[in-house]
């Protein structure tokens, strides 16, 4: 809320609070005043009306008294009797009649004046007008038969004589009195209880007109309206303001008469503050019936005039209210300013504060509470300023910390990414290079060995060949280790748990090492815990490699004394301890010997090894979920201990060795197989294997040739190496698939990388299946059989004809060979000693012709690594 709004709100609230009662009070006062005024005006009128009524009533009361008095006077009785007799005797115009008449004048005139009457008349019972003070035309006439027999007067005289009652005629113009409105009071005169005539007092309207015209208390618009009923008509008997000459002339039908007069003529009395008069004007009227006259009387005053004080009071009230409203508004503005100014200042200060300006001070003004509020605000802002400054410092410190941490993290992430990228690049590079190096190295070593058999070589050449051989062997071992390390680093090495015979594995390793140790003049001791389980679950391949690494090192770095292996069970874990009495390792070297490529001085001086053996061993132990440790005393020997979980397992059921495929079934068609492989040796190997089974085989060296050959030769099946020069396997597969008939041919990928190629990528390129190198004959044939729906002939179908078994590398079971023999073969293979292998095979041939054949093939294509692996593991394992 801003200052303007507070101001407006407060102003509105003040005005509402102040003006609402004021206006309400004003209205209520006017309302009360109006009611009181109406009441007063009405009461006034009623009083005036009653007063007029009393005046008229009294007037008639007096007149009745007068006439009753007169009628009972003896002089009057005598006058009637005497005048009547004289009228009879001499007539009214006789001198004696006149004398008698004049003799009456004095007393009659004084009576007339005392009552302010117009005339006094004596009439005998025959209707003769015997006497008249005024002596107008009616004197000496007969009312019953004379010229005025039709007047109200004549009628009422007769009535008075008949009923013997005093009566009064209504006001009406009377001809003998120049048609002035006149009324007569008539009273019978009795003599000896018998009527002798009547006495009549004539009075004119003038006597009463003053009552009607008296406007005292009636203002300017007020008047007294009198009217009498005349049959179905009403005759107004008083002068009217709005109608000229109305008195005794203005006649209207009763139905059209104004309401107040209607009420009055109906004998009612009452009043109304707002009622229409004869001129349809709104009036305040009071009405009453006048029984003496049988008239209605309405006293009225125009509402406008009657309520004029109200209008004036209204104007005055409005003026007063207006002045008060202005004054209150000004006061409200003033007070709301006083109230809101400090508040607005406070709000402005608060807003400043939200903009982090804490030095702002609110000026303490206005009422005490607001001044206190401003002071409290100032205290609070000062405190906030303190806190904010502290907070700002803390935030700045925190920001700096966060920034530094973020920078450090970013640097770390960058470094990690760079390291990972470098690591990946290194792994890929090493893997590729290892693979590329190993194949030609096999050839170098193979040809070096062939050369060794050449009798024409000199001793010097022999010695150089030995150097080539030794260096080559070292290089091969190095490459194999590098390959293993790069696989581990790339996370491609997985633990493959299986049930295996721990005792057999230990025996074979021990046999191998014993040979080496003894050939060096060392004593080899093997100590096995009695509780050792026979079969365990674990990765036999990794375990064997760790053991051989440690034992080989022990032999390698021990000049004299002994090498000892101690194996014991610790629950589900097996603890292996390899100790020697060799040179030992300096304490400074201990933490470093597990680093890749690290060799101690003595180790390097040996000229053997790569510095990778312990690294690989530690990684394998870690992968298997175990720990490895070393302790050494320089000059006395070293002890390597590793413990890995190897839970005991049931002995595996003896399964029949898988039957060997020896050819296509007789009813199978001739199948054309194209082998696309850039590596000569591999290409030849596959060609040899497939031809032996009975396939029609063609070979090409790159993808382009494969595409061409597909078009000309139309093979049913293509083995496609994925890495080839000119055009790789991916492109060639896609190209073939795009050719007519390219969808029908079955294509299987051959992958040779140390890493598994992206299977999805290979299948997406259009291959139906894939096989990892080195080529396993049985797997090769299975893929083709599955894809083409082929049926084969198996070895167990051809009993007793072992000489027909084809050469094979896969699923060969070497467990039938003695461990010594296998160790010898493995060592010869590791040293790439083809001569020695051949010599051993010569011994093997008679009893194990198929093993001899298979090993010979590998030796011929320089795959010493596979031979070594086969001999060490007992069974050929894929790489
Ligand atoms: P290498 O191929 O050199 O043997 P390793 O990783 O197996 O590589 O060993 C690393 C180094 O540790 C060796 O160079 C050697 O100096 C030292 N070493 C390993 N085992 C022993 C041992 N039993 N006695 C003395 N030194 C050893």
CSV table of N, CA and C and ligand atoms in Angstrom, one decimal, residues 549-550 553-554 556-557 580 583-585 593 595 598-604 608-615 638 640, ligand 1:
chain,number,residue,atom,x,y,z
A,549,UNK,N,51.7,-65.3,-11.7
A,549,UNK,CA,52.5,-64.0,-11.6
A,549,UNK,C,53.4,-64.0,-10.4
A,550,UNK,N,52.7,-64.2,-9.2
A,550,UNK,CA,53.4,-64.1,-8.0
A,550,UNK,C,54.5,-65.1,-7.9
A,553,UNK,N,57.4,-64.4,-10.3
A,553,UNK,CA,58.2,-63.3,-9.7
A,553,UNK,C,59.1,-63.9,-8.6
A,554,UNK,N,58.5,-64.7,-7.7
A,554,UNK,CA,59.3,-65.3,-6.7
A,554,UNK,C,60.5,-66.0,-7.2
A,556,UNK,N,61.8,-65.6,-10.2
A,556,UNK,CA,62.6,-64.7,-11.0
A,556,UNK,C,63.5,-63.9,-10.1
A,557,UNK,N,63.0,-63.5,-8.9
A,557,UNK,CA,63.8,-62.6,-8.1
A,557,UNK,C,64.5,-63.3,-6.9
A,580,UNK,N,59.4,-66.0,-0.7
A,580,UNK,CA,60.7,-66.4,-1.2
A,580,UNK,C,61.8,-66.0,-0.4
A,583,UNK,N,65.9,-61.4,-3.1
A,583,UNK,CA,66.6,-60.2,-2.8
A,583,UNK,C,65.7,-59.2,-1.9
A,584,UNK,N,64.4,-59.5,-2.0
A,584,UNK,CA,63.5,-58.6,-1.2
A,584,UNK,C,63.3,-57.3,-1.9
A,585,UNK,N,62.5,-56.5,-1.3
A,585,UNK,CA,62.1,-55.2,-1.9
A,585,UNK,C,62.4,-54.1,-0.9
A,593,UNK,N,55.4,-50.9,-6.2
A,593,UNK,CA,55.6,-52.0,-7.1
A,593,UNK,C,54.3,-52.4,-7.8
A,595,UNK,N,52.2,-50.3,-9.1
A,595,UNK,CA,51.9,-49.3,-10.1
A,595,UNK,C,52.4,-49.9,-11.5
A,598,UNK,N,56.0,-50.1,-13.2
A,598,UNK,CA,57.1,-49.8,-12.2
A,598,UNK,C,57.9,-51.1,-11.9
A,599,UNK,N,59.2,-50.9,-12.0
A,599,UNK,CA,60.1,-52.0,-11.7
A,599,UNK,C,61.2,-51.5,-10.7
A,600,UNK,N,61.5,-52.3,-9.7
A,600,UNK,CA,62.6,-51.8,-8.8
A,600,UNK,C,63.9,-51.9,-9.6
A,601,UNK,N,64.9,-51.3,-9.1
A,601,UNK,CA,66.2,-51.3,-9.8
A,601,UNK,C,66.6,-52.7,-10.1
A,602,UNK,N,66.5,-53.6,-9.1
A,602,UNK,CA,66.9,-55.0,-9.3
A,602,UNK,C,66.0,-55.7,-10.3
A,603,UNK,N,64.7,-55.3,-10.3
A,603,UNK,CA,63.8,-55.9,-11.2
A,603,UNK,C,64.2,-55.5,-12.6
A,604,UNK,N,64.4,-54.2,-12.8
A,604,UNK,CA,64.8,-53.8,-14.1
A,604,UNK,C,66.1,-54.4,-14.6
A,608,UNK,N,64.2,-58.8,-17.5
A,608,UNK,CA,62.9,-59.5,-17.9
A,608,UNK,C,61.7,-58.7,-17.3
A,609,UNK,N,60.6,-59.1,-17.6
A,609,UNK,CA,59.4,-58.5,-17.0
A,609,UNK,C,59.0,-57.2,-17.6
A,610,UNK,N,57.8,-56.8,-17.3
A,610,UNK,CA,57.3,-55.6,-17.9
A,610,UNK,C,56.9,-54.6,-16.9
A,611,UNK,N,56.8,-55.0,-15.6
A,611,UNK,CA,56.3,-54.1,-14.6
A,611,UNK,C,54.8,-54.0,-14.6
A,612,UNK,N,54.2,-55.0,-15.3
A,612,UNK,CA,52.7,-55.0,-15.3
A,612,UNK,C,52.1,-56.1,-14.5
A,613,UNK,N,52.9,-57.2,-14.2
A,613,UNK,CA,52.4,-58.4,-13.6
A,613,UNK,C,51.7,-58.1,-12.3
A,614,UNK,N,52.3,-57.3,-11.4
A,614,UNK,CA,51.7,-57.1,-10.1
A,614,UNK,C,50.4,-56.2,-10.3
A,615,UNK,N,50.5,-55.3,-11.2
A,615,UNK,CA,49.4,-54.4,-11.5
A,615,UNK,C,48.2,-55.2,-11.9
A,638,UNK,N,60.7,-61.9,0.2
A,638,UNK,CA,59.5,-61.2,0.2
A,638,UNK,C,58.3,-62.1,0.4
A,640,UNK,N,54.2,-62.3,-0.5
A,640,UNK,CA,52.9,-61.7,-1.1
A,640,UNK,C,51.8,-62.5,-0.6
B,1,LIG,P1,57.9,-57.5,-13.6
B,1,LIG,O1,57.5,-57.9,-14.9
B,1,LIG,O2,59.1,-56.6,-13.6
B,1,LIG,O3,58.2,-58.6,-12.7
B,1,LIG,P2,55.9,-57.0,-11.7
B,1,LIG,O4,54.8,-56.0,-11.7
B,1,LIG,O5,55.6,-58.4,-11.6
B,1,LIG,O6,56.8,-56.7,-13.0
B,1,LIG,O7,56.9,-56.6,-10.5
B,1,LIG,C1,57.2,-55.3,-10.3
B,1,LIG,C2,58.5,-55.2,-9.6
B,1,LIG,O8,58.3,-55.6,-8.2
B,1,LIG,C3,59.5,-56.0,-10.2
B,1,LIG,O9,60.2,-55.3,-11.2
B,1,LIG,C4,60.4,-56.3,-9.0
B,1,LIG,O10,61.4,-55.3,-8.9
B,1,LIG,C5,59.5,-56.3,-7.8
B,1,LIG,N1,59.2,-57.6,-7.3
B,1,LIG,C6,58.1,-58.3,-7.6
B,1,LIG,N2,58.1,-59.5,-7.0
B,1,LIG,C7,59.2,-59.5,-6.3
B,1,LIG,C8,59.8,-60.5,-5.5
B,1,LIG,N3,59.2,-61.7,-5.2
B,1,LIG,N4,61.0,-60.3,-4.9
B,1,LIG,C9,61.6,-59.1,-5.2
B,1,LIG,N5,61.2,-58.1,-6.0
B,1,LIG,C10,59.9,-58.4,-6.5
